[in-house]
Amino acid sequence: MVPEEASNALEDEVVTLIAEANQLAGRIHPIMRDSIGDLVRSMNCYYSNLIEGHDTHPRDIDRALANDFSTEPKRRELQQEAVAHIHVQRLIDSGRDPDVWPASAAYAAWLHEEFCSHLPPEMLWVIQPGTGEKLPVIPGEWRTHDVEVGRHLPPEHDDLPRFMARFDRAYDAPPLNIFRQIQTVGAVHHRFLWIHPFLDGNGRVARLMAHALFKRLGIGTSLWSVARGLAREEELYKKLLSQADGPREGDRDGRGNLTQRGLIAFCKFFLDRSIDQIRFMSGLLEPATLLTRIEIHIEEEIRFKRLQRGSFPVLREAVLAGEVERAKIPMLTNYEERGARNVTAALVERGMLTASSHRAPLRLAFPADVAERWFPNLYPANAGTRS
């Protein structure tokens, strides 16, 4: 259930992950980090949905967050699913999740209940393959039926309390030092999916659990998410996930009946994808290149008369200082007060700036059409075209 302590196979990945996560966290102004967090939560939701075979267009996610839902039933369901996911991740990112260890049965039950309780009742059903029986998904409760997941047969439902108790003992925080806990995040993810304790929603819970676990270990922040890395290599992700519980391959492959080599390979993949996503976000958030992309985009908007001159200096201030005091906007734009208000109003209307009140400082916001320009490759080119 955990990589063998004697194995040094994951040490380099852990050291690199800690260093690069700290570097990314220290690069961004704390207020700007909150703005980026909104964007990353939408991105994480999109890729988590994609792994489940649900391709939600990023603009549909934006509309759902603004309480603008489609009248088309399937599209509306995807939007509702997205809003529920983002709600749960926001609780994690803001520290409003339960004060229990994320790699635990209690935390898993909270994740599942919090997510499912924000879905409409018509989405809380599954159809049993073969029999066609319609079964209710009870938020936060272990399944009461046996299931098949592809070729995998998870434990029988009667055995779930015993398996989840073993899960708690294996991954409880105190027995493992932080270095070992980081090594084990992939193993937690694998074992939870292997147990498959809920009738539906296990993949989403497992990814949110990993996000919460990284955050609790001081590595994860709202600036990055492993979900994008897993989705971009979905075939390899699922292949290694399956192989991690294969039979032992000879005397040098661990001490038990199962392959230690396969488990380590999956844990290494999980850490490598995490490092890859930290590096990806570090590149996107490098201030000089980010400001260049913003400036090019704003110049285009000004030429098409969708924004006014003086817009870029306001956005630049938001990037560098985290927020923009309204009293500074006339100086930044070289306009009198009325002209400065017009610049601000246009940026707010386009969704590029937001504030908690009419008097509060302004901070950056990233609606989907803006994110596509300021953060290239955040989403695949064909986002929202698969169903």
Short mmCIF file of C-alpha atoms in Angstrom, two decimals:
data_model
loop_
_atom_site.label_atom_id
_atom_site.label_comp_id
_atom_site.label_asym_id
_atom_site.label_seq_id
_atom_site.Cartn_x
_atom_site.Cartn_y
_atom_site.Cartn_z
CA MET A 1 0.00 0.00 0.00
CA VAL A 2 3.05 2.27 0.27
CA PRO A 3 6.36 2.28 -1.64
CA GLU A 4 9.00 0.35 0.27
CA GLU A 5 11.10 2.60 2.48
CA ALA A 6 14.29 0.90 1.32
CA SER A 7 13.60 1.99 -2.26
CA ASN A 8 15.29 5.24 -3.33
CA ALA A 9 13.39 5.35 -6.63
CA LEU A 10 11.24 8.35 -5.70
CA GLU A 11 13.70 10.54 -3.81
CA ASP A 12 14.71 12.73 -6.76
CA GLU A 13 11.08 13.38 -7.68
CA VAL A 14 10.17 14.40 -4.13
CA VAL A 15 13.12 16.79 -3.81
CA THR A 16 12.32 18.37 -7.19
CA LEU A 17 8.61 18.65 -6.39
CA ILE A 18 9.24 20.44 -3.08
CA ALA A 19 11.75 22.88 -4.61
CA GLU A 20 9.67 23.79 -7.65
CA ALA A 21 6.39 24.07 -5.73
CA ASN A 22 8.03 26.49 -3.28
CA GLN A 23 9.52 28.50 -6.12
CA LEU A 24 6.15 28.84 -7.86
CA ALA A 25 4.37 29.82 -4.63
CA GLY A 26 6.95 32.52 -3.91
CA ARG A 27 6.78 34.04 -7.39
CA ILE A 28 3.18 35.26 -7.32
CA HIS A 29 1.72 38.08 -5.22
CA PRO A 30 -0.66 36.58 -2.62
CA ILE A 31 -3.65 38.58 -3.92
CA MET A 32 -2.82 37.63 -7.51
CA ARG A 33 -2.61 34.02 -6.30
CA ASP A 34 -6.28 34.17 -5.30
CA SER A 35 -7.22 35.36 -8.80
CA ILE A 36 -5.18 32.59 -10.41
CA GLY A 37 -6.86 30.14 -8.04
CA ASP A 38 -10.25 30.87 -9.61
CA LEU A 39 -8.80 30.08 -13.03
CA VAL A 40 -7.02 26.90 -11.89
CA ARG A 41 -10.15 25.57 -10.20
CA SER A 42 -12.05 25.89 -13.47
CA MET A 43 -9.15 24.24 -15.31
CA ASN A 44 -8.93 21.42 -12.77
CA CYS A 45 -12.67 20.85 -13.03
CA TYR A 46 -12.47 20.74 -16.84
CA TYR A 47 -9.69 18.11 -16.86
CA SER A 48 -11.22 16.05 -14.05
CA ASN A 49 -14.46 15.96 -16.03
CA LEU A 50 -12.50 15.01 -19.15
CA ILE A 51 -10.99 11.96 -17.43
CA GLU A 52 -14.55 10.89 -16.62
CA GLY A 53 -15.47 11.25 -20.32
CA HIS A 54 -17.38 14.52 -19.73
CA ASP A 55 -16.12 17.28 -22.03
CA THR A 56 -17.43 20.57 -20.67
CA HIS A 57 -16.58 23.69 -22.69
CA PRO A 58 -14.60 26.19 -20.53
CA ARG A 59 -17.06 28.94 -21.50
CA ASP A 60 -19.96 26.79 -20.30
CA ILE A 61 -18.17 26.49 -16.95
CA ASP A 62 -17.87 30.29 -16.81
CA ARG A 63 -21.56 30.69 -17.57
CA ALA A 64 -22.51 28.16 -14.91
CA LEU A 65 -20.45 30.02 -12.29
CA ALA A 66 -22.49 33.10 -13.24
CA ASN A 67 -25.68 31.04 -12.73
CA ASP A 68 -26.34 30.95 -16.49
CA PHE A 69 -27.26 27.34 -17.22
CA SER A 70 -28.07 25.80 -20.58
CA THR A 71 -31.62 24.69 -21.37
CA GLU A 72 -30.21 21.58 -23.07
CA PRO A 73 -30.38 18.82 -20.38
CA LYS A 74 -27.02 17.10 -20.98
CA ARG A 75 -25.13 20.36 -21.25
CA ARG A 76 -26.83 21.67 -18.13
CA GLU A 77 -25.84 18.54 -16.19
CA LEU A 78 -22.19 19.03 -17.15
CA GLN A 79 -22.42 22.62 -15.94
CA GLN A 80 -23.97 21.56 -12.63
CA GLU A 81 -21.26 18.94 -12.18
CA ALA A 82 -18.61 21.62 -12.81
CA VAL A 83 -20.08 24.04 -10.27
CA ALA A 84 -20.19 21.30 -7.62
CA HIS A 85 -16.55 20.36 -8.25
CA ILE A 86 -15.34 23.97 -8.11
CA HIS A 87 -17.29 24.54 -4.89
CA VAL A 88 -15.51 21.64 -3.17
CA GLN A 89 -12.06 22.62 -4.40
CA ARG A 90 -12.63 26.22 -3.26
CA LEU A 91 -13.36 24.90 0.24
CA ILE A 92 -10.07 22.98 0.15
CA ASP A 93 -8.05 25.90 -1.23
CA SER A 94 -9.46 28.32 1.36
CA GLY A 95 -8.87 25.95 4.29
CA ARG A 96 -12.58 25.39 4.95
CA ASP A 97 -12.35 21.61 4.62
CA PRO A 98 -12.58 19.30 7.67
CA ASP A 99 -9.69 19.19 10.11
CA VAL A 100 -8.99 15.51 9.44
CA TRP A 101 -6.21 13.94 7.40
CA PRO A 102 -7.11 14.02 3.67
CA ALA A 103 -5.98 10.42 3.08
CA SER A 104 -8.72 8.98 5.25
CA ALA A 105 -12.17 7.44 5.05
CA ALA A 106 -13.69 10.40 6.93
CA TYR A 107 -12.26 12.94 4.48
CA ALA A 108 -13.33 10.85 1.48
CA ALA A 109 -16.88 10.71 2.84
CA TRP A 110 -16.86 14.50 3.30
CA LEU A 111 -15.62 15.07 -0.27
CA HIS A 112 -18.27 12.80 -1.72
CA GLU A 113 -21.09 14.23 0.38
CA GLU A 114 -20.09 17.86 -0.30
CA PHE A 115 -19.84 17.24 -4.05
CA CYS A 116 -23.02 15.15 -4.43
CA SER A 117 -25.11 17.43 -2.21
CA HIS A 118 -24.60 20.20 -4.78
CA LEU A 119 -25.99 18.07 -7.61
CA PRO A 120 -29.69 17.89 -8.50
CA PRO A 121 -31.46 14.63 -7.46
CA GLU A 122 -31.81 13.47 -11.08
CA MET A 123 -28.00 13.19 -11.34
CA LEU A 124 -27.66 10.92 -8.29
CA TRP A 125 -28.46 7.63 -9.99
CA VAL A 126 -26.45 4.97 -11.78
CA ILE A 127 -27.59 2.17 -14.04
CA GLN A 128 -26.15 -1.25 -13.26
CA PRO A 129 -24.53 -2.77 -16.39
CA GLY A 130 -26.13 -6.04 -17.36
CA THR A 131 -29.26 -5.79 -15.20
CA GLY A 132 -30.25 -2.21 -16.07
CA GLU A 133 -31.22 -1.67 -12.43
CA LYS A 134 -31.35 2.00 -11.38
CA LEU A 135 -29.46 2.53 -8.13
CA PRO A 136 -29.40 5.71 -5.99
CA VAL A 137 -26.06 7.35 -5.18
CA ILE A 138 -26.19 8.33 -1.48
CA PRO A 139 -23.88 11.31 -0.77
CA GLY A 140 -21.04 10.37 1.55
CA GLU A 141 -22.09 6.74 2.02
CA TRP A 142 -20.28 3.58 0.92
CA ARG A 143 -21.94 1.61 -1.83
CA THR A 144 -24.31 -1.18 -0.87
CA HIS A 145 -23.92 -3.08 -4.15
CA ASP A 146 -21.01 -4.85 -5.82
CA VAL A 147 -19.60 -3.25 -8.97
CA GLU A 148 -17.26 -3.89 -11.87
CA VAL A 149 -14.86 -1.20 -13.13
CA GLY A 150 -13.66 -2.34 -16.53
CA ARG A 151 -11.80 -5.58 -15.82
CA HIS A 152 -11.34 -4.71 -12.14
CA LEU A 153 -13.56 -6.21 -9.46
CA PRO A 154 -13.40 -3.94 -6.38
CA PRO A 155 -14.01 -5.44 -2.92
CA GLU A 156 -17.52 -6.65 -2.16
CA HIS A 157 -19.68 -3.99 -0.53
CA ASP A 158 -19.90 -5.88 2.78
CA ASP A 159 -16.10 -5.68 3.09
CA LEU A 160 -15.83 -1.91 2.53
CA PRO A 161 -15.68 -0.92 6.24
CA ARG A 162 -12.74 -3.29 6.73
CA PHE A 163 -10.91 -2.04 3.63
CA MET A 164 -11.43 1.63 4.52
CA ALA A 165 -10.21 0.98 8.07
CA ARG A 166 -7.05 -0.53 6.59
CA PHE A 167 -6.80 2.52 4.30
CA ASP A 168 -6.82 4.76 7.39
CA ARG A 169 -4.13 2.75 9.15
CA ALA A 170 -1.84 2.67 6.11
CA TYR A 171 -2.00 6.37 5.26
CA ASP A 172 -2.55 8.06 8.62
CA ALA A 173 -0.19 11.05 8.89
CA PRO A 174 1.75 10.49 12.15
CA PRO A 175 3.54 7.18 11.32
CA LEU A 176 4.97 8.62 8.08
CA ASN A 177 7.34 11.59 7.88
CA ILE A 178 6.57 14.31 5.34
CA PHE A 179 9.08 12.98 2.80
CA ARG A 180 7.42 9.55 2.91
CA GLN A 181 3.95 11.09 2.80
CA ILE A 182 4.82 12.91 -0.44
CA GLN A 183 6.17 9.67 -1.91
CA THR A 184 2.89 8.00 -1.00
CA VAL A 185 0.38 10.45 -2.56
CA GLY A 186 0.22 8.35 -5.74
CA ALA A 187 -0.26 5.18 -3.70
CA VAL A 188 -3.17 6.79 -1.83
CA HIS A 189 -4.73 7.73 -5.16
CA HIS A 190 -4.28 4.21 -6.52
CA ARG A 191 -5.54 2.36 -3.47
CA PHE A 192 -8.64 4.53 -3.12
CA LEU A 193 -9.62 3.87 -6.74
CA TRP A 194 -8.90 0.16 -6.26
CA ILE A 195 -11.30 0.01 -3.28
CA HIS A 196 -13.90 2.07 -5.19
CA PRO A 197 -15.97 2.71 -2.05
CA PHE A 198 -18.73 4.81 -3.62
CA LEU A 199 -21.26 3.78 -6.21
CA ASP A 200 -20.20 6.74 -8.37
CA GLY A 201 -17.79 9.69 -8.13
CA ASN A 202 -14.70 7.79 -6.97
CA GLY A 203 -12.34 9.26 -9.59
CA ARG A 204 -13.33 12.82 -8.77
CA VAL A 205 -13.00 12.18 -5.03
CA ALA A 206 -9.56 10.61 -5.54
CA ARG A 207 -8.27 13.62 -7.49
CA LEU A 208 -9.67 16.12 -5.00
CA MET A 209 -8.16 14.05 -2.20
CA ALA A 210 -4.72 14.22 -3.86
CA HIS A 211 -5.12 18.01 -4.26
CA ALA A 212 -6.01 18.35 -0.57
CA LEU A 213 -3.19 16.03 0.45
CA PHE A 214 -0.56 18.03 -1.45
CA LYS A 215 -1.91 21.22 0.11
CA ARG A 216 -1.85 19.78 3.65
CA LEU A 217 1.76 18.68 3.03
CA GLY A 218 2.75 22.26 2.20
CA ILE A 219 3.34 21.62 -1.52
CA GLY A 220 -0.05 22.09 -3.12
CA THR A 221 -1.52 25.53 -3.72
CA SER A 222 -4.36 26.97 -5.77
CA LEU A 223 -1.76 27.75 -8.50
CA TRP A 224 -1.52 24.24 -9.98
CA SER A 225 -3.29 20.93 -10.26
CA VAL A 226 -2.17 17.44 -11.22
CA ALA A 227 -5.50 16.75 -13.03
CA ARG A 228 -4.31 18.45 -16.24
CA GLY A 229 -1.21 16.23 -16.31
CA LEU A 230 -3.24 13.06 -15.75
CA ALA A 231 -5.78 13.97 -18.43
CA ARG A 232 -3.10 14.79 -21.02
CA GLU A 233 -1.67 11.28 -20.57
CA GLU A 234 -4.92 9.53 -19.78
CA GLU A 235 -4.05 6.26 -21.52
CA LEU A 236 -0.73 5.91 -19.68
CA TYR A 237 -2.37 7.06 -16.41
CA LYS A 238 -4.98 4.30 -16.57
CA LYS A 239 -2.46 1.69 -17.75
CA LEU A 240 -0.07 2.35 -14.84
CA LEU A 241 -3.00 2.55 -12.43
CA SER A 242 -4.04 -0.96 -13.50
CA GLN A 243 -0.49 -2.35 -13.38
CA ALA A 244 0.16 -0.98 -9.88
CA ASP A 245 -1.76 -3.87 -8.35
CA GLY A 246 -0.45 -6.64 -10.56
CA PRO A 247 1.15 -9.85 -9.23
CA ARG A 248 4.69 -9.80 -7.87
CA GLU A 249 7.35 -10.15 -10.58
CA GLY A 250 10.03 -12.30 -8.98
CA ASP A 251 11.94 -12.29 -5.68
CA ARG A 252 13.23 -8.73 -6.10
CA ASP A 253 9.80 -7.21 -6.60
CA GLY A 254 8.80 -6.43 -3.03
CA ARG A 255 7.95 -8.67 -0.11
CA GLY A 256 4.25 -9.36 -0.57
CA ASN A 257 2.11 -10.99 -3.26
CA LEU A 258 1.68 -7.76 -5.27
CA THR A 259 4.18 -5.90 -7.44
CA GLN A 260 6.15 -3.23 -5.58
CA ARG A 261 7.73 -2.26 -8.90
CA GLY A 262 4.32 -1.48 -10.40
CA LEU A 263 3.28 0.62 -7.41
CA ILE A 264 6.51 2.62 -7.53
CA ALA A 265 6.08 3.17 -11.28
CA PHE A 266 2.64 4.67 -10.70
CA CYS A 267 3.84 6.83 -7.78
CA LYS A 268 6.72 8.08 -9.95
CA PHE A 269 4.30 8.90 -12.77
CA PHE A 270 2.04 10.78 -10.34
CA LEU A 271 4.92 12.86 -8.96
CA ASP A 272 6.35 13.49 -12.44
CA ARG A 273 2.96 14.76 -13.69
CA SER A 274 2.78 17.04 -10.65
CA ILE A 275 6.24 18.47 -11.37
CA ASP A 276 5.29 18.90 -15.02
CA GLN A 277 2.19 20.91 -14.10
CA ILE A 278 4.10 23.13 -11.66
CA ARG A 279 6.59 23.88 -14.44
CA PHE A 280 3.78 24.54 -16.90
CA MET A 281 2.12 27.05 -14.57
CA SER A 282 5.50 28.61 -13.69
CA GLY A 283 6.07 29.32 -17.36
CA LEU A 284 2.61 30.82 -17.84
CA LEU A 285 2.90 32.99 -14.72
CA GLU A 286 6.39 34.35 -15.35
CA PRO A 287 5.59 38.09 -14.98
CA ALA A 288 7.48 39.44 -18.00
CA THR A 289 6.05 36.96 -20.51
CA LEU A 290 2.56 37.13 -18.95
CA LEU A 291 2.57 40.92 -19.29
CA THR A 292 3.73 40.67 -22.89
CA ARG A 293 0.82 38.37 -23.77
CA ILE A 294 -1.62 40.66 -21.99
CA GLU A 295 -0.25 43.76 -23.74
CA ILE A 296 -0.51 42.19 -27.20
CA HIS A 297 -4.10 41.13 -26.52
CA ILE A 298 -5.12 44.53 -25.11
CA GLU A 299 -3.60 46.36 -28.09
CA GLU A 300 -5.77 44.23 -30.38
CA GLU A 301 -8.85 45.00 -28.30
CA ILE A 302 -8.10 48.72 -28.47
CA ARG A 303 -7.71 48.59 -32.27
CA PHE A 304 -11.12 46.95 -32.52
CA LYS A 305 -12.50 49.62 -30.14
CA ARG A 306 -13.56 47.06 -27.56
CA LEU A 307 -11.32 48.65 -24.91
CA GLN A 308 -9.87 52.10 -24.38
CA ARG A 309 -6.28 53.25 -24.35
CA GLY A 310 -4.88 53.20 -20.85
CA SER A 311 -6.28 49.73 -20.17
CA PHE A 312 -2.95 47.91 -20.14
CA PRO A 313 -1.27 49.98 -17.39
CA VAL A 314 -4.21 49.17 -15.10
CA LEU A 315 -3.89 45.44 -15.78
CA ARG A 316 -0.10 45.61 -15.38
CA GLU A 317 -0.57 47.16 -11.93
CA ALA A 318 -2.94 44.31 -11.02
CA VAL A 319 -0.34 41.73 -12.07
CA LEU A 320 2.58 43.33 -10.24
CA ALA A 321 0.83 44.67 -7.13
CA GLY A 322 -1.92 42.05 -6.87
CA GLU A 323 -4.66 44.65 -6.99
CA VAL A 324 -5.37 48.20 -8.20
CA GLU A 325 -6.46 50.97 -5.89
CA ARG A 326 -9.19 52.95 -7.64
CA ALA A 327 -7.58 56.25 -6.66
CA LYS A 328 -4.48 55.33 -8.70
CA ILE A 329 -6.33 54.67 -11.96
CA PRO A 330 -6.32 58.30 -13.24
CA MET A 331 -2.54 58.40 -12.83
CA LEU A 332 -2.10 54.98 -14.49
CA THR A 333 -4.29 55.86 -17.49
CA ASN A 334 -3.37 59.56 -17.86
CA TYR A 335 -7.09 60.37 -17.89
CA GLU A 336 -9.17 62.63 -15.71
CA GLU A 337 -11.44 60.91 -13.23
CA ARG A 338 -14.34 60.43 -15.64
CA GLY A 339 -12.16 58.97 -18.40
CA ALA A 340 -10.44 56.69 -15.89
CA ARG A 341 -13.83 55.40 -14.74
CA ASN A 342 -14.69 54.57 -18.35
CA VAL A 343 -11.49 52.54 -18.72
CA THR A 344 -12.27 50.68 -15.51
CA ALA A 345 -15.90 50.07 -16.44
CA ALA A 346 -14.90 48.52 -19.78
CA LEU A 347 -12.37 46.20 -18.13
CA VAL A 348 -14.93 45.13 -15.52
CA GLU A 349 -17.59 44.59 -18.19
CA ARG A 350 -15.19 42.36 -20.15
CA GLY A 351 -14.54 40.35 -17.00
CA MET A 352 -10.82 41.23 -16.86
CA LEU A 353 -11.13 43.00 -13.53
CA THR A 354 -13.37 42.28 -10.56
CA ALA A 355 -13.94 43.66 -7.07
CA SER A 356 -15.89 42.72 -3.96
CA SER A 357 -17.70 46.08 -3.96
CA HIS A 358 -17.89 49.37 -5.88
CA ARG A 359 -15.26 50.90 -3.62
CA ALA A 360 -12.97 47.90 -3.12
CA PRO A 361 -9.65 47.57 -4.99
CA LEU A 362 -9.77 45.78 -8.33
CA ARG A 363 -8.05 42.49 -9.04
CA LEU A 364 -7.56 40.40 -12.15
CA ALA A 365 -10.16 37.94 -13.36
CA PHE A 366 -9.86 35.40 -16.13
CA PRO A 367 -13.03 34.61 -18.10
CA ALA A 368 -12.59 31.78 -20.62
CA ASP A 369 -12.08 33.99 -23.68
CA VAL A 370 -9.39 35.99 -21.88
CA ALA A 371 -7.72 32.87 -20.45
CA GLU A 372 -7.37 31.49 -23.98
CA ARG A 373 -5.18 34.49 -24.89
CA TRP A 374 -3.30 35.16 -21.69
CA PHE A 375 -2.66 31.50 -20.82
CA PRO A 376 -2.05 29.57 -24.06
CA ASN A 377 -2.39 25.77 -23.93
CA LEU A 378 -4.29 25.90 -20.65
CA TYR A 379 -7.03 23.98 -22.43
CA PRO A 380 -6.72 21.77 -25.53
CA ALA A 381 -7.55 23.41 -28.85
CA ASN A 382 -10.70 21.29 -29.22
CA ALA A 383 -11.97 21.86 -25.66
CA GLY A 384 -15.66 21.14 -25.35
CA THR A 385 -15.98 19.24 -28.63
CA ARG A 386 -16.01 15.72 -27.15
CA SER A 387 -19.11 14.33 -25.50
#
